[in-house]
Coordinates of N, CA and C in Angstrom, one line a residue:
M23 N 86.6 -38.3 -37.6 CA 87.8 -37.5 -37.2 C 89.2 -36.6 -38.4
E24 N 88.9 -35.1 -38.1 CA 89.2 -34.6 -39.1 C 90.4 -33.4 -38.4
D25 N 91.4 -32.8 -39.2 CA 93.0 -32.7 -39.3 C 93.7 -32.6 -40.6
D26 N 93.7 -30.8 -41.1 CA 94.4 -30.7 -41.6 C 93.2 -30.4 -42.6
G27 N 92.3 -29.9 -42.3 CA 90.8 -29.7 -43.4 C 90.8 -30.9 -43.7
F28 N 91.1 -32.3 -43.7 CA 90.5 -32.8 -44.7 C 90.3 -34.5 -43.1
S29 N 88.9 -35.2 -44.0 CA 88.1 -36.4 -42.3 C 88.8 -37.2 -42.9
W30 N 88.9 -37.7 -41.9 CA 89.6 -39.5 -42.5 C 89.1 -40.6 -41.5
Y31 N 88.4 -41.5 -41.1 CA 87.8 -42.5 -40.7 C 88.3 -43.3 -40.4
E32 N 88.5 -44.1 -39.8 CA 89.7 -45.6 -39.1 C 88.6 -46.3 -39.3
L33 N 89.0 -47.6 -40.1 CA 88.2 -48.6 -40.7 C 89.0 -49.9 -39.3
S34 N 88.5 -50.7 -39.3 CA 88.7 -51.0 -38.2 C 88.1 -52.8 -38.6
I35 N 89.0 -54.1 -38.9 CA 88.5 -55.6 -38.7 C 89.1 -56.5 -37.6
S36 N 88.2 -57.4 -37.3 CA 89.2 -58.6 -36.9 C 89.8 -59.5 -37.3
I37 N 91.0 -59.5 -37.5 CA 91.2 -60.7 -38.0 C 92.6 -62.4 -36.7
D38 N 91.5 -62.8 -36.4 CA 91.8 -64.2 -35.7 C 92.3 -63.6 -35.1
G39 N 91.4 -62.9 -34.2 CA 90.7 -62.0 -33.3 C 92.7 -60.2 -32.8
K40 N 93.0 -60.2 -33.9 CA 93.9 -59.5 -33.4 C 92.7 -58.4 -35.4
K41 N 92.4 -57.1 -34.0 CA 92.5 -56.2 -34.7 C 93.3 -55.3 -35.8
Q42 N 92.8 -55.3 -36.9 CA 93.6 -54.3 -38.1 C 92.1 -52.7 -37.9
Y43 N 93.6 -52.0 -38.6 CA 92.8 -51.0 -39.0 C 93.3 -50.5 -40.7
G44 N 93.0 -49.4 -41.7 CA 92.9 -48.5 -42.1 C 92.3 -47.1 -43.0
I45 N 92.3 -47.0 -43.4 CA 92.5 -45.5 -43.5 C 90.8 -45.3 -44.7
A46 N 90.4 -44.8 -44.4 CA 88.9 -44.4 -45.7 C 88.7 -42.5 -45.5
N47 N 88.8 -41.5 -46.6 CA 88.4 -40.8 -46.4 C 87.0 -40.8 -46.2
K48 N 86.4 -38.9 -45.9 CA 85.0 -38.7 -45.9 C 83.9 -39.2 -46.1
K49 N 84.1 -39.9 -48.0 CA 82.7 -39.6 -48.7 C 82.9 -41.5 -48.1
G50 N 83.2 -42.0 -47.8 CA 83.7 -42.9 -47.1 C 84.8 -44.7 -48.6
I51 N 85.3 -43.3 -49.0 CA 86.7 -44.4 -49.7 C 87.7 -44.9 -49.4
V52 N 88.1 -46.2 -49.0 CA 88.8 -46.9 -48.8 C 90.5 -46.4 -49.4
L53 N 90.8 -46.3 -48.5 CA 92.5 -45.3 -49.1 C 93.3 -46.3 -48.7
Q54 N 93.3 -47.2 -47.6 CA 94.5 -48.4 -47.4 C 93.2 -49.6 -46.5
E55 N 92.8 -50.7 -47.4 CA 92.3 -52.0 -46.5 C 93.0 -51.4 -44.8
P56 N 92.0 -52.0 -44.6 CA 92.5 -53.1 -42.6 C 93.4 -53.6 -43.2
K57 N 94.4 -53.2 -42.6 CA 96.1 -54.3 -42.5 C 96.5 -54.1 -41.5
Y58 N 96.9 -52.9 -41.0 CA 97.9 -52.0 -40.0 C 97.6 -53.1 -38.1
D59 N 98.3 -52.8 -37.4 CA 97.7 -52.4 -36.6 C 97.9 -51.2 -36.0
F60 N 97.8 -49.9 -35.6 CA 97.8 -48.4 -35.9 C 97.6 -48.2 -37.3
V61 N 96.6 -46.9 -37.0 CA 96.7 -46.1 -37.5 C 96.4 -44.3 -37.4
Y62 N 96.8 -44.3 -37.0 CA 96.6 -42.4 -36.7 C 97.0 -40.9 -37.4
I63 N 96.8 -40.2 -37.5 CA 96.5 -38.6 -37.9 C 98.0 -38.1 -37.8
A64 N 99.5 -37.4 -37.9 CA 100.1 -37.3 -38.3 C 99.7 -35.7 -38.8
V65 N 101.2 -35.2 -39.5 CA 100.9 -33.4 -39.8 C 100.5 -33.8 -41.0
D66 N 100.2 -32.6 -41.3 CA 100.0 -31.8 -42.2 C 98.8 -33.4 -44.1
G67 N 98.5 -34.2 -42.7 CA 97.4 -34.9 -43.2 C 97.7 -36.2 -43.4
F68 N 99.4 -36.3 -42.8 CA 99.8 -38.0 -43.7 C 99.5 -38.4 -42.1
F69 N 99.7 -39.9 -42.8 CA 98.8 -40.9 -41.6 C 100.4 -41.7 -40.4
H70 N 100.4 -41.8 -39.6 CA 101.6 -43.2 -38.7 C 100.9 -43.7 -39.3
I71 N 101.9 -44.3 -38.9 CA 101.3 -46.6 -39.7 C 101.7 -47.3 -39.2
K72 N 101.7 -48.2 -38.4 CA 102.4 -50.0 -37.7 C 102.1 -50.6 -38.3
K73 N 102.9 -51.7 -38.0 CA 103.0 -53.3 -38.3 C 103.3 -54.3 -38.5
N74 N 103.5 -54.9 -37.3 CA 104.9 -56.4 -36.7 C 105.4 -55.0 -36.8
G75 N 106.0 -53.9 -35.6 CA 106.9 -53.6 -34.9 C 106.6 -52.5 -35.5
Y76 N 106.6 -52.3 -36.8 CA 107.1 -51.3 -37.8 C 106.4 -49.8 -38.0
A77 N 107.4 -49.0 -38.5 CA 106.6 -47.6 -38.1 C 106.9 -47.1 -40.1
G78 N 105.1 -46.2 -40.9 CA 105.7 -46.6 -40.9 C 104.6 -44.9 -41.8
I79 N 104.9 -43.9 -43.4 CA 103.8 -42.8 -43.3 C 102.7 -42.5 -44.5
C80 N 101.6 -42.9 -44.3 CA 100.6 -42.9 -45.5 C 100.4 -41.7 -45.8
N81 N 100.1 -41.1 -47.5 CA 99.6 -39.9 -47.3 C 98.6 -39.7 -48.4
K82 N 97.5 -38.2 -47.8 CA 96.4 -38.3 -48.0 C 95.1 -39.6 -49.0
K83 N 95.9 -39.7 -49.2 CA 95.7 -40.0 -51.0 C 96.0 -42.2 -50.9
G84 N 96.2 -42.2 -49.2 CA 96.6 -43.4 -48.3 C 97.6 -44.3 -49.0
E85 N 98.4 -43.9 -50.2 CA 99.6 -43.8 -50.1 C 101.1 -44.3 -49.1
E86 N 101.3 -44.7 -49.4 CA 102.7 -46.1 -48.5 C 103.4 -44.3 -48.7
I87 N 104.5 -43.9 -47.8 CA 105.7 -43.1 -48.0 C 106.9 -43.9 -48.1
I88 N 106.7 -44.7 -47.0 CA 107.5 -44.2 -45.4 C 106.8 -46.5 -45.5
A89 N 107.2 -47.6 -46.0 CA 106.7 -48.7 -45.9 C 107.0 -49.7 -45.2
P90 N 105.9 -49.5 -43.8 CA 106.0 -49.6 -42.0 C 107.5 -51.1 -42.3
N91 N 108.2 -52.0 -43.0 CA 108.7 -52.3 -43.3 C 110.9 -52.6 -42.4
K92 N 110.6 -51.1 -42.3 CA 112.0 -51.0 -41.4 C 112.6 -49.8 -40.9
Y93 N 111.8 -49.2 -39.9 CA 111.9 -48.3 -39.0 C 111.1 -48.9 -37.9
E94 N 111.8 -48.2 -36.5 CA 111.1 -49.1 -35.6 C 109.9 -47.3 -34.8
S95 N 110.4 -46.5 -35.2 CA 108.9 -45.1 -35.7 C 109.4 -44.1 -36.9
A96 N 108.6 -43.2 -37.1 CA 108.1 -42.6 -38.6 C 107.4 -41.2 -37.9
H97 N 108.0 -40.1 -37.7 CA 106.6 -39.2 -37.8 C 107.5 -38.2 -37.9
G98 N 106.3 -36.6 -38.3 CA 107.3 -35.2 -38.1 C 107.5 -35.1 -36.9
A99 N 107.1 -35.7 -35.7 CA 107.9 -34.1 -35.4 C 109.4 -34.7 -34.5
F100 N 109.9 -33.5 -33.8 CA 111.8 -32.7 -34.1 C 111.9 -31.6 -34.6
I101 N 111.2 -32.2 -36.1 CA 111.9 -31.6 -37.3 C 110.6 -30.5 -37.7
D102 N 111.3 -28.7 -37.7 CA 110.7 -27.8 -38.4 C 111.1 -27.6 -39.8
I103 N 111.6 -28.3 -40.7 CA 111.7 -28.7 -41.9 C 110.6 -29.3 -42.5
D104 N 110.2 -28.7 -43.4 CA 108.7 -29.3 -43.8 C 108.7 -29.7 -44.7
G105 N 108.8 -31.5 -44.9 CA 109.0 -32.1 -46.1 C 109.4 -32.9 -45.4
F106 N 109.5 -33.1 -44.2 CA 110.7 -34.2 -43.3 C 110.1 -34.7 -43.1
F107 N 110.1 -36.2 -42.9 CA 110.0 -37.3 -40.9 C 111.4 -37.5 -40.8
H108 N 110.8 -37.9 -39.1 CA 112.6 -38.3 -38.9 C 112.3 -39.6 -38.3
V109 N 112.9 -40.2 -38.3 CA 112.6 -42.2 -38.8 C 114.0 -42.1 -36.9
T110 N 113.7 -43.2 -36.5 CA 115.0 -44.1 -36.4 C 114.7 -45.7 -36.9
K111 N 116.3 -46.3 -36.9 CA 116.2 -47.9 -36.5 C 117.8 -48.5 -35.6
N112 N 117.8 -49.3 -34.6 CA 118.5 -49.4 -34.7 C 119.0 -48.7 -32.7
G113 N 118.4 -46.9 -32.7 CA 118.8 -46.6 -31.8 C 119.0 -45.1 -31.6
Y114 N 119.9 -45.8 -33.1 CA 119.7 -44.2 -34.6 C 118.7 -43.5 -34.3
A115 N 118.7 -42.4 -34.7 CA 118.0 -41.6 -36.1 C 118.6 -40.9 -37.7
G116 N 117.4 -40.7 -38.2 CA 117.8 -40.8 -39.8 C 115.8 -39.6 -40.3
I117 N 116.8 -39.0 -41.1 CA 115.0 -38.0 -42.1 C 115.3 -38.6 -43.4
C118 N 114.0 -38.6 -43.6 CA 113.0 -38.7 -45.1 C 112.7 -37.9 -45.6
N119 N 112.5 -37.8 -46.8 CA 111.3 -36.9 -47.0 C 110.5 -37.1 -47.2
K120 N 109.2 -36.3 -48.1 CA 108.1 -36.6 -47.8 C 108.1 -37.9 -49.6
N121 N 108.8 -37.9 -50.1 CA 109.1 -39.4 -51.1 C 109.4 -40.4 -50.3
G122 N 109.4 -40.4 -49.4 CA 109.5 -41.4 -48.1 C 112.1 -41.8 -48.6
E123 N 112.0 -41.2 -49.5 CA 113.9 -41.0 -50.1 C 114.4 -40.8 -48.5
E124 N 115.5 -41.2 -47.8 CA 116.6 -41.5 -46.4 C 117.6 -40.6 -47.3
I125 N 117.3 -39.3 -46.4 CA 118.2 -38.0 -46.7 C 119.6 -38.1 -46.1
I126 N 119.0 -38.5 -44.6 CA 120.0 -39.1 -43.8 C 119.6 -40.3 -42.5
A127 N 120.8 -41.4 -43.8 CA 119.9 -42.8 -42.8 C 120.7 -43.0 -41.1
P128 N 119.6 -44.0 -40.5 CA 119.0 -44.1 -39.2 C 120.9 -44.2 -38.4
N129 N 121.7 -44.1 -39.6 CA 123.5 -45.3 -38.5 C 123.9 -44.4 -38.7
K130 N 124.4 -43.2 -38.3 CA 125.6 -42.5 -38.0 C 124.8 -42.0 -36.7
Y131 N 123.6 -41.0 -36.3 CA 123.2 -40.1 -34.9 C 122.2 -40.8 -34.0
E132 N 122.7 -40.3 -33.1 CA 122.0 -40.4 -32.5 C 120.7 -39.8 -31.6
Q133 N 120.3 -38.6 -32.4 CA 119.4 -37.6 -32.3 C 119.4 -36.9 -33.4
I134 N 118.3 -36.3 -33.5 CA 118.2 -35.7 -34.8 C 116.9 -34.7 -34.8
I135 N 117.2 -33.6 -34.5 CA 116.6 -31.8 -33.8 C 116.3 -31.3 -35.5
G136 N 115.5 -30.7 -36.0 CA 115.3 -29.3 -36.5 C 115.7 -28.4 -36.2
L137 N 116.3 -27.9 -36.7 CA 116.9 -25.9 -36.0 C 116.5 -25.2 -36.6
G138 N 115.1 -24.3 -36.3 CA 115.4 -23.3 -38.6 C 115.2 -24.3 -39.3
R139 N 116.6 -23.3 -40.4 CA 116.4 -24.2 -41.5 C 117.2 -25.1 -41.9
Y140 N 118.0 -25.8 -40.4 CA 119.2 -26.6 -40.6 C 118.2 -28.0 -39.2
L141 N 119.0 -28.7 -39.3 CA 119.2 -29.9 -38.4 C 120.3 -30.6 -37.1
H142 N 119.8 -30.3 -36.3 CA 120.5 -30.9 -34.6 C 120.7 -32.0 -35.0
V143 N 122.2 -32.6 -34.9 CA 122.2 -33.3 -35.0 C 123.7 -33.9 -33.3
K144 N 123.4 -35.0 -33.1 CA 124.2 -35.2 -32.2 C 124.7 -37.1 -31.9
K145 N 126.7 -37.0 -32.2 CA 126.1 -38.2 -32.4 C 127.8 -38.0 -31.2
N146 N 128.2 -39.4 -30.3 CA 128.8 -39.6 -29.2 C 129.3 -38.2 -28.2
G147 N 128.1 -38.3 -28.3 CA 128.0 -36.5 -27.5 C 128.0 -35.1 -27.9
Y148 N 128.8 -35.3 -29.2 CA 128.9 -33.9 -29.5 C 127.8 -33.3 -30.7
D149 N 128.2 -32.5 -31.2 CA 126.3 -32.1 -31.4 C 127.3 -31.0 -32.6
G150 N 126.5 -31.6 -33.5 CA 127.1 -30.6 -35.7 C 125.6 -30.6 -36.2
I151 N 126.0 -29.9 -37.2 CA 124.9 -28.6 -37.9 C 124.8 -29.9 -39.5
C152 N 123.6 -29.8 -39.3 CA 123.9 -30.9 -41.6 C 122.4 -30.4 -41.5
D153 N 122.1 -30.2 -43.5 CA 122.2 -28.4 -43.7 C 120.7 -30.0 -43.6
K154 N 119.5 -29.6 -45.0 CA 118.0 -30.0 -45.4 C 118.7 -31.0 -46.4
N155 N 120.6 -31.4 -46.8 CA 120.2 -32.9 -47.4 C 120.9 -33.2 -47.1
G156 N 121.8 -33.0 -45.6 CA 122.3 -34.0 -44.9 C 123.4 -34.4 -44.7
R157 N 123.9 -33.0 -45.4 CA 125.4 -32.5 -45.5 C 125.4 -31.4 -44.5
E158 N 126.9 -32.2 -43.4 CA 127.7 -32.1 -42.7 C 128.7 -29.9 -42.1
I159 N 127.1 -29.1 -42.3 CA 128.0 -28.2 -41.6 C 129.6 -27.9 -40.6
I160 N 128.6 -28.7 -39.4 CA 129.5 -28.2 -38.8 C 129.6 -30.0 -38.8
A161 N 130.2 -30.8 -37.7 CA 130.7 -32.6 -38.2 C 130.3 -32.6 -36.5
P162 N 130.1 -32.6 -36.0 CA 129.6 -33.2 -33.9 C 130.9 -34.1 -33.7
N163 N 132.1 -34.0 -33.7 CA 133.3 -33.7 -33.4 C 134.2 -33.1 -32.7
K164 N 133.3 -31.5 -32.2 CA 134.2 -31.0 -31.1 C 133.1 -30.1 -30.2
Y165 N 131.9 -29.0 -30.4 CA 131.1 -28.8 -29.9 C 129.8 -28.9 -29.8
K166 N 130.0 -28.6 -27.8 CA 128.0 -29.3 -26.8 C 127.9 -28.5 -27.0
N167 N 126.5 -28.9 -26.9 CA 125.6 -26.9 -26.8 C 125.2 -26.4 -27.5
I168 N 125.7 -26.7 -29.0 CA 125.7 -25.9 -29.9 C 123.8 -25.2 -29.9
M169 N 124.3 -23.8 -30.8 CA 122.2 -23.2 -31.7 C 122.7 -22.4 -32.4
A170 N 122.1 -22.3 -33.1 CA 121.1 -22.0 -34.8 C 120.7 -20.0 -34.3
I171 N 121.8 -19.5 -34.7 CA 121.0 -18.1 -34.6 C 121.4 -17.4 -36.5
G172 N 119.6 -17.6 -36.7 CA 120.4 -17.6 -38.3 C 120.5 -18.4 -38.9
D173 N 122.3 -17.6 -40.3 CA 123.1 -18.1 -40.7 C 124.1 -18.7 -40.1
T174 N 124.2 -17.8 -38.1 CA 125.1 -18.5 -37.9 C 125.1 -19.0 -36.6
F175 N 126.4 -19.9 -36.5 CA 126.1 -20.7 -34.6 C 126.6 -20.7 -34.0
Q176 N 126.0 -20.9 -32.9 CA 127.7 -21.1 -31.8 C 126.9 -22.4 -30.4
Y177 N 128.0 -21.7 -30.0 CA 128.1 -23.0 -28.8 C 128.2 -22.1 -27.1
K178 N 128.4 -22.9 -26.3 CA 128.7 -22.7 -25.5 C 130.3 -23.2 -25.2
N179 N 130.8 -22.1 -24.4 CA 132.1 -22.6 -23.7 C 132.7 -23.2 -22.7
D180 N 133.8 -22.9 -22.2 CA 133.6 -23.5 -20.7 C 133.0 -23.0 -19.7
D181 N 133.6 -21.5 -20.0 CA 133.6 -20.7 -18.7 C 131.8 -19.7 -19.6
D182 N 130.7 -21.5 -19.7 CA 129.3 -21.1 -20.0 C 128.8 -19.6 -20.8
K183 N 130.0 -19.4 -21.8 CA 129.3 -18.3 -22.4 C 129.8 -18.5 -23.5
W184 N 128.3 -18.4 -24.7 CA 128.5 -18.0 -26.2 C 129.4 -17.8 -26.7
V185 N 130.0 -18.2 -28.2 CA 131.0 -18.2 -28.5 C 130.5 -18.9 -29.9
K186 N 131.2 -17.2 -31.0 CA 130.1 -18.0 -32.5 C 131.4 -18.4 -32.9
I187 N 130.5 -19.9 -33.6 CA 130.9 -20.2 -34.7 C 131.5 -20.4 -36.6
D188 N 132.7 -19.8 -36.1 CA 133.4 -20.1 -38.4 C 132.9 -20.9 -38.6
I189 N 132.3 -21.0 -39.8 CA 132.9 -22.5 -40.7 C 133.6 -22.3 -42.3
D190 N 133.5 -21.1 -42.2 CA 134.6 -21.1 -43.2 C 135.3 -22.1 -44.0

């Protein structure tokens, strides 16, 4: 398979009737021995991996950035900010950077979606905004239906009109 100019091949073996997957590059060099339940290409040449019901991420070198031992899911979808992965655990969403470090632990927000340079977070039905370091700019305790336009934020009021939010 090819993605992002990087060719890779799925390695698979059967161990006790269970198929295990690994990663090899187009030269046949094994990057990860077959030990995962699933392997598939992610954005920017990262690999989604699954093992024993847990999700993780490997880089193009086959190094585990996010080990498959903590999160229910790990992927780059829903995040418009380069270099971040969306993770979930126990029904909560979090964000990890390309080094696998948690920026936002999956223990507070029900949803996190990339919103330009910001992260749209949802908690108890309320919307909030975080920066790419996980700092809350607008706490999710007052507004619903927040959107960002450049560096300004708006919410929909009861009259169905968009109102600018002052964050000073």
